[in-house]
Short mmCIF file of C-alpha atoms in Angstrom, two decimals:
data_model
loop_
_atom_site.label_atom_id
_atom_site.label_comp_id
_atom_site.label_asym_id
_atom_site.label_seq_id
_atom_site.Cartn_x
_atom_site.Cartn_y
_atom_site.Cartn_z
CA MET A 1032 0.00 0.00 0.00
CA LYS A 1033 1.34 3.45 -0.94
CA ARG A 1034 0.73 4.92 2.49
CA GLU A 1035 3.24 2.41 3.87
CA SER A 1036 6.00 3.67 1.53
CA GLY A 1037 7.31 6.04 4.20
CA LEU A 1038 7.63 3.12 6.58
CA VAL A 1039 9.53 1.15 3.93
CA PHE A 1040 11.99 4.01 3.41
CA HIS A 1041 12.58 4.25 7.15
CA LEU A 1042 13.19 0.49 7.31
CA LEU A 1043 15.72 0.90 4.50
CA LEU A 1044 17.48 3.54 6.60
CA VAL A 1045 17.71 1.13 9.54
CA VAL A 1046 19.00 -1.71 7.34
CA SER A 1047 21.54 0.57 5.63
CA ASP A 1048 22.73 1.85 9.03
CA ILE A 1049 23.24 -1.69 10.35
CA PHE A 1050 25.18 -2.61 7.22
CA ALA A 1051 27.25 0.60 7.47
CA ILE A 1052 28.16 -0.05 11.13
CA LEU A 1053 29.23 -3.65 10.48
CA LEU A 1054 31.18 -2.64 7.38
CA SER A 1055 32.94 0.15 9.30
CA PHE A 1056 34.31 -2.31 11.87
CA LEU A 1057 35.46 -4.65 9.12
CA VAL A 1058 37.23 -1.78 7.36
CA ALA A 1059 38.80 -0.65 10.66
CA TYR A 1060 40.16 -4.17 11.12
CA LEU A 1061 41.55 -4.30 7.57
CA ILE A 1062 43.15 -0.85 7.87
CA ARG A 1063 44.95 -1.88 11.06
CA THR A 1064 46.07 -5.25 9.79
CA HIS A 1065 46.88 -4.41 6.15
CA LEU A 1066 47.54 -0.68 5.75
CA ASP A 1067 48.97 0.30 9.13
CA GLN A 1068 52.60 -0.87 9.07
CA ARG A 1069 53.05 -0.98 12.83
CA PRO A 1070 53.20 -4.46 14.34
CA PHE A 1071 50.14 -5.88 16.11
CA TYR A 1072 49.62 -8.74 18.53
CA PHE A 1073 46.18 -10.27 18.17
CA GLN A 1074 44.82 -13.28 16.33
CA SER A 1075 41.12 -12.46 15.70
CA ALA A 1076 39.91 -13.25 12.19
CA PRO A 1077 38.02 -10.46 10.34
CA LEU A 1078 34.60 -12.09 10.52
CA GLU A 1079 35.13 -13.15 14.12
CA PHE A 1080 35.95 -9.54 15.03
CA VAL A 1081 32.85 -8.17 13.26
CA ALA A 1082 30.63 -10.88 14.80
CA SER A 1083 31.69 -9.74 18.29
CA ILE A 1084 30.14 -6.32 17.53
CA LEU A 1085 26.73 -7.72 16.51
CA ILE A 1086 25.35 -7.73 20.05
CA LEU A 1087 25.96 -3.97 20.30
CA ILE A 1088 24.17 -3.04 17.06
CA PRO A 1089 20.79 -2.39 18.81
CA ALA A 1090 22.49 0.11 21.15
CA TYR A 1091 24.01 1.91 18.16
CA ILE A 1092 20.60 2.11 16.45
CA ILE A 1093 19.05 3.51 19.65
CA ILE A 1094 21.71 6.23 19.71
CA LEU A 1095 20.95 7.11 16.08
CA ALA A 1096 17.24 7.25 16.90
CA ALA A 1097 17.95 9.48 19.92
CA PHE A 1098 19.56 11.98 17.54
CA GLY A 1099 16.35 12.06 15.50
CA LEU A 1100 17.87 10.24 12.54
CA TYR A 1101 14.73 8.18 11.89
CA ARG A 1102 12.20 10.99 11.99
CA LYS A 1103 10.05 11.63 8.94
CA SER A 1104 11.58 15.10 8.53
CA ILE A 1105 15.01 13.56 7.94
CA PHE A 1106 14.06 13.13 4.28
CA LEU A 1107 13.57 16.87 3.71
CA PRO A 1108 16.42 18.34 1.58
CA LYS A 1109 16.85 21.28 3.96
CA ASN A 1110 17.70 18.83 6.77
CA ARG A 1111 20.54 17.11 4.90
CA PHE A 1112 23.31 19.13 6.59
CA SER A 1113 21.70 18.58 9.99
CA GLU A 1114 21.55 14.86 9.26
CA ILE A 1115 25.28 14.74 8.43
CA LEU A 1116 26.17 16.64 11.62
CA HIS A 1117 24.05 14.32 13.73
CA LEU A 1118 25.58 11.28 12.06
CA LEU A 1119 29.04 12.52 13.06
CA LEU A 1120 27.95 13.06 16.67
CA ALA A 1121 26.15 9.71 16.80
CA SER A 1122 29.23 7.93 15.38
CA ILE A 1123 31.45 9.42 18.08
CA ILE A 1124 29.02 8.80 20.95
CA GLY A 1125 28.23 5.30 19.69
CA MET A 1126 31.92 4.43 19.64
CA MET A 1127 32.40 5.92 23.10
CA ALA A 1128 29.56 3.73 24.35
CA ILE A 1129 31.21 0.64 22.86
CA ILE A 1130 34.60 1.55 24.37
CA THR A 1131 32.93 2.06 27.77
CA TYR A 1132 31.22 -1.33 27.47
CA ASP A 1133 34.55 -2.90 26.49
CA PHE A 1134 36.31 -1.30 29.49
CA PHE A 1135 33.83 -2.28 32.19
CA PHE A 1136 33.03 -5.80 30.97
CA GLU A 1137 36.57 -6.57 29.71
CA VAL A 1138 35.35 -8.32 26.57
CA ASP A 1139 38.37 -7.06 24.62
CA LEU A 1140 36.42 -5.78 21.60
CA PHE A 1141 39.35 -3.63 20.54
CA PRO A 1142 42.60 -5.56 20.93
CA VAL A 1143 44.30 -2.45 19.48
CA ARG A 1144 42.81 0.90 20.57
CA ILE A 1145 43.60 2.71 17.32
CA MET A 1146 40.98 0.49 15.68
CA ALA A 1147 38.27 2.43 17.52
CA PHE A 1148 39.49 5.64 15.88
CA TYR A 1149 39.48 3.99 12.44
CA ALA A 1150 36.00 2.62 13.17
CA VAL A 1151 34.61 6.09 14.02
CA LEU A 1152 35.86 7.59 10.76
CA SER A 1153 34.71 4.69 8.60
CA CYS A 1154 31.36 4.51 10.43
CA PHE A 1155 30.65 8.17 9.76
CA PHE A 1156 31.66 7.79 6.10
CA PHE A 1157 29.58 4.67 5.47
CA LEU A 1158 26.54 6.00 7.32
CA CYS A 1159 26.59 9.11 5.11
CA PHE A 1160 27.24 7.07 1.97
CA PHE A 1161 24.53 4.46 2.39
CA ARG A 1162 22.00 6.99 3.65
CA GLY A 1163 22.80 9.07 0.58
CA LEU A 1164 21.92 6.03 -1.56
CA VAL A 1165 18.61 5.62 0.28
CA HIS A 1166 17.83 9.32 -0.27
CA PHE A 1167 18.77 9.03 -3.95
CA PHE A 1168 16.60 5.98 -4.65
CA ARG A 1169 13.74 7.42 -2.60
CA ASN A 1170 13.77 10.62 -4.65
CA LEU A 1171 14.05 8.59 -7.86
CA ILE A 1172 11.01 6.50 -6.94
CA LEU A 1173 8.97 9.50 -5.77
CA LYS A 1174 9.76 11.50 -8.92
CA SER A 1175 8.26 8.65 -10.93
CA HIS A 1176 5.10 9.02 -8.75
CA ARG A 1177 5.16 5.30 -7.93
CA ALA A 1178 5.05 5.70 -4.16
CA THR A 1179 3.61 9.18 -3.71
CA LEU A 1180 0.33 9.74 -1.91
CA ARG A 1181 -2.45 11.36 -3.92
CA ALA A 1182 -3.38 14.57 -2.08
CA VAL A 1183 -6.55 16.65 -2.16
CA ILE A 1184 -6.34 20.16 -0.69
CA ILE A 1185 -9.52 21.73 0.63
CA GLY A 1186 -9.87 25.25 1.97
CA SER A 1187 -9.91 28.84 0.78
CA SER A 1188 -6.71 30.29 2.20
CA LYS A 1189 -3.25 31.38 1.09
CA ASN A 1190 -1.85 28.08 2.34
CA THR A 1191 -3.89 26.29 -0.35
CA GLU A 1192 -2.01 28.10 -3.09
CA TYR A 1193 1.37 27.46 -1.50
CA LEU A 1194 0.72 23.76 -0.83
CA ALA A 1195 -0.62 23.18 -4.34
CA ASP A 1196 2.49 24.81 -5.85
CA TYR A 1197 4.89 22.97 -3.55
CA ILE A 1198 3.37 19.50 -3.94
CA SER A 1199 3.20 19.87 -7.75
CA ALA A 1200 6.81 21.00 -7.99
CA PHE A 1201 8.35 18.59 -5.49
CA PRO A 1202 7.16 14.96 -5.66
CA GLU A 1203 10.08 14.28 -3.28
CA SER A 1204 7.70 15.58 -0.62
CA GLY A 1205 5.93 12.23 -0.94
CA PHE A 1206 2.72 13.69 -2.35
CA THR A 1207 1.11 14.11 -5.78
CA LEU A 1208 -1.54 16.79 -6.24
CA ALA A 1209 -4.78 14.99 -7.13
CA GLY A 1210 -7.23 17.84 -6.67
CA VAL A 1211 -8.06 21.16 -5.01
CA VAL A 1212 -11.39 22.20 -3.49
CA ALA A 1213 -11.16 25.99 -3.15
CA GLY A 1214 -12.02 29.26 -4.82
CA SER A 1215 -10.17 29.91 -8.08
CA LYS A 1216 -8.20 32.81 -6.63
CA PHE A 1217 -6.56 30.42 -4.15
CA ILE A 1218 -5.41 27.99 -6.86
CA PRO A 1219 -2.37 28.64 -9.11
CA LYS A 1220 -3.50 29.25 -12.69
CA ASP A 1221 -1.63 26.26 -14.11
CA LEU A 1222 -3.30 23.95 -11.56
CA ARG A 1223 -6.92 25.06 -11.92
CA ARG A 1224 -7.56 22.07 -14.15
CA LYS A 1225 -7.45 20.04 -10.92
CA GLN A 1226 -10.14 22.13 -9.24
CA TYR A 1227 -13.24 20.40 -7.88
CA SER A 1228 -16.46 22.00 -6.81
CA SER A 1229 -16.90 19.88 -3.69
CA LEU A 1230 -15.03 17.45 -1.48
CA LYS A 1231 -17.51 14.74 -2.39
CA GLU A 1232 -16.64 15.11 -6.09
CA ALA A 1233 -12.91 15.21 -5.34
CA LEU A 1234 -13.10 12.03 -3.28
CA ARG A 1235 -15.06 10.24 -5.99
CA ARG A 1236 -12.96 11.31 -8.98
CA ALA A 1237 -9.47 12.05 -7.63
CA LYS A 1238 -9.32 8.95 -5.36
CA PRO A 1239 -6.92 10.55 -2.85
CA ASP A 1240 -4.82 8.95 -0.13
CA VAL A 1241 -4.59 12.10 1.98
CA ILE A 1242 -6.59 15.28 2.64
CA PHE A 1243 -5.04 18.63 3.52
CA GLN A 1244 -7.47 21.13 5.06
CA THR A 1245 -6.26 24.73 5.09
CA ASP A 1246 -9.19 26.48 6.76
CA ASP A 1247 -11.46 25.73 9.70
CA ARG A 1248 -14.74 25.41 7.81
CA HIS A 1249 -16.64 22.12 8.29
CA THR A 1250 -13.57 20.49 9.85
CA GLU A 1251 -15.65 17.81 11.55
CA TYR A 1252 -17.25 16.83 8.23
CA VAL A 1253 -13.92 16.78 6.36
CA TYR A 1254 -12.24 14.79 9.11
CA ARG A 1255 -15.10 12.29 9.18
CA GLN A 1256 -14.84 11.80 5.41
CA ALA A 1257 -11.14 11.05 5.82
CA ILE A 1258 -11.82 8.57 8.63
CA ASN A 1259 -14.61 6.80 6.74
CA ARG A 1260 -12.31 6.24 3.76
CA HIS A 1261 -9.19 5.43 5.80
CA LEU A 1262 -7.36 8.48 4.45
CA LEU A 1263 -4.63 10.47 6.17
CA TYR A 1264 -5.84 13.85 7.37
CA TYR A 1265 -3.67 16.96 7.76
CA PHE A 1266 -4.98 20.17 9.23
CA VAL A 1267 -3.01 23.31 8.29
CA PRO A 1268 -3.59 25.81 11.12
CA SER A 1269 -3.58 29.57 10.97
CA SER A 1270 -0.89 31.35 12.96
CA ALA A 1271 -3.39 31.95 15.76
CA MET A 1272 -4.22 28.25 16.02
CA LEU A 1273 -0.69 26.92 15.60
CA THR A 1274 0.06 24.52 18.41
CA ALA A 1275 1.98 21.27 18.60
CA GLN A 1276 -0.51 19.89 21.09
CA MET A 1277 -3.23 19.19 18.51
CA GLY A 1278 -1.40 16.36 16.81
CA GLU A 1279 1.89 15.55 15.12
CA LEU A 1280 3.30 18.75 13.62
CA GLU A 1281 5.12 18.42 10.29
CA LEU A 1282 6.48 20.82 7.72
CA VAL A 1283 5.24 20.37 4.15
CA GLY A 1284 7.69 22.65 2.43
CA ASP A 1285 7.58 25.68 4.74
CA THR A 1286 3.95 25.20 5.76
CA PRO A 1287 3.27 23.72 9.21
CA ALA A 1288 0.61 21.01 9.02
CA ILE A 1289 -0.85 18.93 11.83
CA LEU A 1290 -1.27 15.22 11.11
CA VAL A 1291 -4.35 14.19 13.08
CA LYS A 1292 -3.91 10.50 13.81
CA VAL A 1293 -6.77 8.10 14.35
CA THR A 1294 -4.49 5.90 16.44
CA PRO A 1295 -0.96 6.03 17.90
CA LEU A 1296 -0.36 2.71 16.13
CA ALA A 1297 1.59 4.11 13.19
CA GLY A 1298 5.14 4.29 11.86
CA SER A 1299 7.74 2.62 14.08
CA ALA A 1300 4.97 1.47 16.44
CA LYS A 1301 3.66 -0.78 13.65
CA ILE A 1302 7.10 -2.32 13.25
CA ALA A 1303 7.44 -2.99 16.98
CA LYS A 1304 3.95 -4.53 17.13
CA ARG A 1305 4.59 -6.71 14.08
CA ILE A 1306 7.89 -7.98 15.51
CA CYS A 1307 6.11 -8.92 18.74
CA ASP A 1308 3.37 -10.65 16.75
CA ILE A 1309 5.87 -12.78 14.83
CA ILE A 1310 7.91 -13.76 17.89
CA PHE A 1311 5.02 -14.56 20.23
CA SER A 1312 2.80 -16.28 17.64
CA PHE A 1313 5.72 -18.50 16.58
CA LEU A 1314 6.45 -19.48 20.18
CA ALA A 1315 2.74 -20.03 20.86
CA LEU A 1316 2.42 -22.30 17.83
CA ILE A 1317 5.27 -24.45 19.12
CA LEU A 1318 3.62 -24.74 22.55
CA ALA A 1319 0.18 -25.36 21.04
CA ALA A 1320 1.28 -27.96 18.47
CA ILE A 1321 0.31 -30.99 20.61
CA PRO A 1322 -3.08 -29.63 21.84
CA MET A 1323 -3.97 -28.59 18.28
CA THR A 1324 -3.10 -32.07 16.98
CA ILE A 1325 -5.29 -33.70 19.65
CA ILE A 1326 -8.22 -31.37 18.89
CA TRP A 1327 -7.87 -32.07 15.17
CA CYS A 1328 -8.01 -35.82 15.82
CA ILE A 1329 -11.08 -35.48 18.08
CA GLN A 1330 -12.85 -33.42 15.42
CA LYS A 1331 -12.15 -35.99 12.72
CA ILE A 1332 -13.26 -38.87 14.95
CA SER A 1333 -16.53 -37.13 15.90
CA ASP A 1334 -17.34 -36.21 12.27
CA PRO A 1335 -14.88 -37.71 9.72
CA SER A 1336 -16.54 -36.09 6.69
CA ALA A 1337 -16.49 -32.52 8.03
CA PRO A 1338 -13.40 -30.30 8.08
CA ALA A 1339 -11.71 -29.91 11.47
CA ILE A 1340 -10.59 -26.37 10.72
CA TYR A 1341 -13.00 -23.85 9.30
CA ALA A 1342 -12.05 -20.74 7.29
CA GLU A 1343 -14.40 -17.76 7.42
CA THR A 1344 -14.21 -14.40 5.64
CA ARG A 1345 -13.59 -11.51 7.99
CA LEU A 1346 -12.55 -7.86 7.72
CA SER A 1347 -9.37 -6.35 9.07
CA ARG A 1348 -7.48 -3.06 8.66
CA TYR A 1349 -8.64 -0.78 5.83
CA ASN A 1350 -11.62 -3.06 5.13
CA ARG A 1351 -9.34 -5.85 3.83
CA ARG A 1352 -10.98 -9.26 3.54
CA PHE A 1353 -9.12 -12.35 4.67
CA LYS A 1354 -9.81 -15.93 5.74
CA ILE A 1355 -9.68 -16.44 9.49
CA TYR A 1356 -8.95 -19.97 10.75
CA LYS A 1357 -10.79 -21.66 13.60
CA PHE A 1358 -11.46 -25.15 14.81
CA ARG A 1359 -14.98 -25.88 13.61
CA SER A 1360 -17.47 -25.50 16.45
CA MET A 1361 -20.67 -25.42 14.39
CA LYS A 1362 -22.54 -28.17 12.64
CA PRO A 1363 -21.32 -28.42 9.03
CA GLU A 1364 -24.68 -27.46 7.53
CA TYR A 1365 -24.58 -24.03 9.24
CA CYS A 1366 -20.96 -23.14 8.52
CA GLY A 1367 -20.61 -20.04 6.37
CA MET A 1368 -24.11 -18.80 7.15
CA SER A 1369 -25.10 -15.65 8.98
CA PRO A 1370 -27.07 -16.22 12.21
CA GLU A 1371 -30.21 -15.03 10.41
CA GLU A 1372 -29.71 -17.55 7.59
CA ALA A 1373 -28.89 -20.42 9.96
CA PHE A 1374 -31.82 -19.90 12.33
CA THR A 1375 -34.18 -19.53 9.37
CA LYS A 1376 -32.84 -22.72 7.80
CA MET A 1377 -33.42 -24.72 10.99
CA GLY A 1378 -36.95 -23.32 11.24
CA LYS A 1379 -36.36 -21.17 14.33
CA PRO A 1380 -36.50 -17.55 13.07
CA ASP A 1381 -37.65 -16.43 16.52
CA LEU A 1382 -34.09 -17.01 17.75
CA ILE A 1383 -32.75 -14.24 15.50
CA LYS A 1384 -34.11 -11.40 17.64
CA LYS A 1385 -33.08 -13.20 20.82
CA TYR A 1386 -29.54 -13.69 19.46
CA ARG A 1387 -29.07 -10.00 18.54
CA ALA A 1388 -30.69 -8.78 21.77
CA GLY A 1389 -28.25 -10.96 23.74
CA GLY A 1390 -25.21 -9.21 22.24
CA ASP A 1391 -24.70 -11.75 19.41
CA MET A 1392 -24.97 -14.66 21.83
CA ILE A 1393 -27.66 -17.14 22.80
CA LYS A 1394 -27.59 -19.82 25.46
CA ASN A 1395 -27.41 -23.39 24.14
CA ASP A 1396 -27.01 -22.21 20.56
CA PRO A 1397 -28.46 -25.07 18.44
CA ARG A 1398 -25.90 -24.43 15.67
CA ILE A 1399 -22.99 -25.51 17.87
CA THR A 1400 -21.83 -29.11 18.32
CA LYS A 1401 -21.08 -30.72 21.69
CA VAL A 1402 -17.36 -30.59 20.98
CA GLY A 1403 -17.83 -27.04 19.76
CA HIS A 1404 -19.35 -25.95 23.08
CA PHE A 1405 -16.25 -27.18 24.89
CA LEU A 1406 -13.89 -25.56 22.38
CA ARG A 1407 -15.68 -22.22 22.66
CA SER A 1408 -15.90 -22.25 26.45
CA THR A 1409 -12.14 -22.86 26.66
CA SER A 1410 -11.30 -20.62 23.66
CA LEU A 1411 -9.38 -23.54 22.13
CA ASP A 1412 -11.31 -23.05 18.89
CA GLU A 1413 -9.25 -19.91 18.27
CA LEU A 1414 -5.81 -21.57 18.36
CA PRO A 1415 -5.54 -21.84 14.53
CA GLN A 1416 -5.73 -18.03 14.40
CA LEU A 1417 -2.07 -18.06 15.48
CA PHE A 1418 -1.36 -18.87 11.81
CA ASN A 1419 -3.28 -15.71 10.84
CA VAL A 1420 -1.11 -13.72 13.24
CA LEU A 1421 2.10 -15.20 11.83
CA LYS A 1422 0.92 -14.44 8.29
CA GLY A 1423 0.09 -10.85 9.21
CA ASP A 1424 -3.68 -11.10 8.61
CA ILE A 1425 -4.38 -10.09 12.19
CA SER A 1426 -2.44 -9.12 15.29
CA LEU A 1427 -2.22 -10.87 18.65
CA VAL A 1428 -4.08 -7.93 20.22
CA GLY A 1429 -6.68 -5.78 18.52
CA PRO A 1430 -10.42 -5.24 18.04
CA ARG A 1431 -12.65 -8.14 17.07
CA ALA A 1432 -12.43 -9.17 13.39
CA LEU A 1433 -15.70 -8.04 11.82
CA VAL A 1434 -17.95 -10.22 9.70
CA PRO A 1435 -18.80 -8.36 6.44
CA GLY A 1436 -22.52 -8.94 6.88
CA GLU A 1437 -22.48 -7.38 10.35
CA LEU A 1438 -21.06 -4.00 9.31
CA HIS A 1439 -24.40 -2.23 9.58
CA HIS A 1440 -24.39 -2.95 13.34
CA TYR A 1441 -21.26 -0.82 13.82
CA GLY A 1442 -21.72 2.94 13.72
CA ASP A 1443 -17.95 3.51 14.11
CA ARG A 1444 -16.86 0.76 11.76
CA SER A 1445 -14.35 3.03 9.99
CA LEU A 1446 -12.47 3.54 13.26
CA LEU A 1447 -12.67 -0.15 14.06
CA LEU A 1448 -11.11 -0.91 10.68
CA SER A 1449 -8.24 1.55 11.10
CA VAL A 1450 -6.02 -1.09 12.76
CA LYS A 1451 -5.56 -4.84 12.37
CA SER A 1452 -8.05 -7.05 14.14
CA GLY A 1453 -6.78 -9.16 17.00
CA LEU A 1454 -6.77 -12.71 18.30
CA THR A 1455 -7.53 -11.22 21.70
CA GLY A 1456 -8.43 -7.70 22.76
CA LEU A 1457 -9.50 -5.35 25.51
CA ALA A 1458 -13.16 -6.34 25.14
CA GLN A 1459 -12.35 -10.05 25.41
CA VAL A 1460 -10.42 -9.66 28.66
CA SER A 1461 -13.02 -7.29 30.12
CA GLY A 1462 -15.79 -9.83 30.28
CA ARG A 1463 -16.09 -11.17 26.71
CA ARG A 1464 -19.76 -12.22 26.45
CA ASP A 1465 -20.66 -10.89 29.93
CA ILE A 1466 -20.63 -7.30 28.66
CA SER A 1467 -23.01 -5.77 26.17
CA PHE A 1468 -22.42 -5.20 22.48
CA GLU A 1469 -22.15 -1.43 23.02
CA GLU A 1470 -19.61 -1.90 25.83
CA ARG A 1471 -17.48 -4.20 23.66
CA ARG A 1472 -17.49 -1.66 20.85
CA ALA A 1473 -16.56 1.17 23.25
CA LEU A 1474 -13.64 -0.86 24.59
CA ASP A 1475 -12.41 -1.60 21.06
CA LEU A 1476 -12.53 2.12 20.22
CA TYR A 1477 -10.67 2.95 23.43
CA TYR A 1478 -7.94 0.47 22.50
CA ILE A 1479 -7.56 1.95 19.00
CA GLN A 1480 -7.27 5.53 20.23
CA ASN A 1481 -5.05 4.76 23.24
CA TRP A 1482 -2.80 2.00 21.91
CA SER A 1483 0.58 1.36 23.45
CA LEU A 1484 2.90 -1.65 23.51
CA GLY A 1485 2.47 -1.75 27.28
CA LEU A 1486 -1.31 -1.99 26.85
CA ASP A 1487 -0.82 -4.92 24.47
CA PHE A 1488 1.28 -6.79 27.03
CA ARG A 1489 -1.25 -6.13 29.80
CA ILE A 1490 -4.06 -7.47 27.58
CA MET A 1491 -2.06 -10.59 26.68
CA PHE A 1492 -1.35 -11.20 30.37
CA ARG A 1493 -5.03 -10.77 31.26
CA THR A 1494 -6.00 -13.10 28.39
CA PHE A 1495 -4.45 -16.05 30.21
CA GLY A 1496 -6.64 -15.36 33.24
CA ALA A 1497 -9.76 -14.92 31.14
CA VAL A 1498 -9.15 -18.24 29.39
CA ILE A 1499 -8.14 -20.22 32.50
CA PHE A 1500 -11.11 -19.01 34.56
CA ARG A 1501 -13.42 -18.93 31.49
CA LYS A 1502 -14.42 -15.38 32.31
CA GLY A 1503 -17.31 -14.41 30.06
CA ALA A 1504 -17.08 -17.60 28.00
CA LYS A 1505 -20.34 -19.15 26.88
#
């Protein structure tokens, strides 16, 4: 997805930095052993020496991050000199940290001290060089408009004219001008061909990825349109309204714009969450391998002709459809049906109203098998979803994965679909079926708007208690 291109470029920076750091130590070793004519007294092989530095790479990356070298603004041309200066400082401080570690723990990373000096110089050079390559290829890709975000500007103000000019002239900004909704006098003459009479028309015809609003008229409506379509929304404040407290302040050219985020789960936070998902789902699959095998065998013995694992279409982030895996808990003839269809088929349409009134739950649901009741009460039916987590369809923690046919029940479905669905979530550990539909939805919205990695860990910890004590399970 194009909106993830910025994340990809930042990942490339991290990868290039790691490569630059490792290469700098290798070069420092080769300089000392091959170019420096003074005798030396150590036996470490080149790769062995570089491998000893690997454990300290995360600390080096943290130092680079502390200097702001992974911020979005680092890609702005005007910040290039600042980036180089910070790389020099980070190279020196990073090396000092390694020398300090070497001194206190006596691991003998530098058998010859002059190698640290060579490493600082080569580290600074390679960091600048490889980052320069990332900048070059990023600009090359953006100039071809392959990864730029289509932007619509709405608002009758001087900032509209400036933004339209800037975005059109500099695709390196990451944006392509798709349309402008403003009075003609606020649009540069050569760009008036991209003028739209209304936001509704611009959204339908220009198909934007981002909306810039440059005045304060109908902000709630414009923001809601962005949320409903999963678009990024920037608000460009007047000088009187300029404040960094309203959101994440960025400079688009020389214009300050506030990125109003639906959720904190963006940028590097997504990377951290995805890494946790991969690690913990992989470990969980190893631990669950034997129970899953036993459940599969029981399912096949109880009904050899029916599948043990059932795949159902669900919705996740940005309204994306995917197949979610579960151990089958329903009778085969009702699998794939909505509750309304299933209850009608079995000749009990009166159960439909009872099911919806009970928060999408009914006691002794006739669709569920005896084995299925046990699997649901213990939550064992959800174990195959660990494969969905590993694949990236869902996350370990998140709002409930929505069924397409149930969308009309969710007034805030656009917000619910702004992050990946989860195997577990705040609603599940807060009572699961013991709380009402409205309460579950409110908890999901709270999670989305107040996400943190710490909250994820607390929910995962509470999940164990909810499963063991069957809290809210029916």
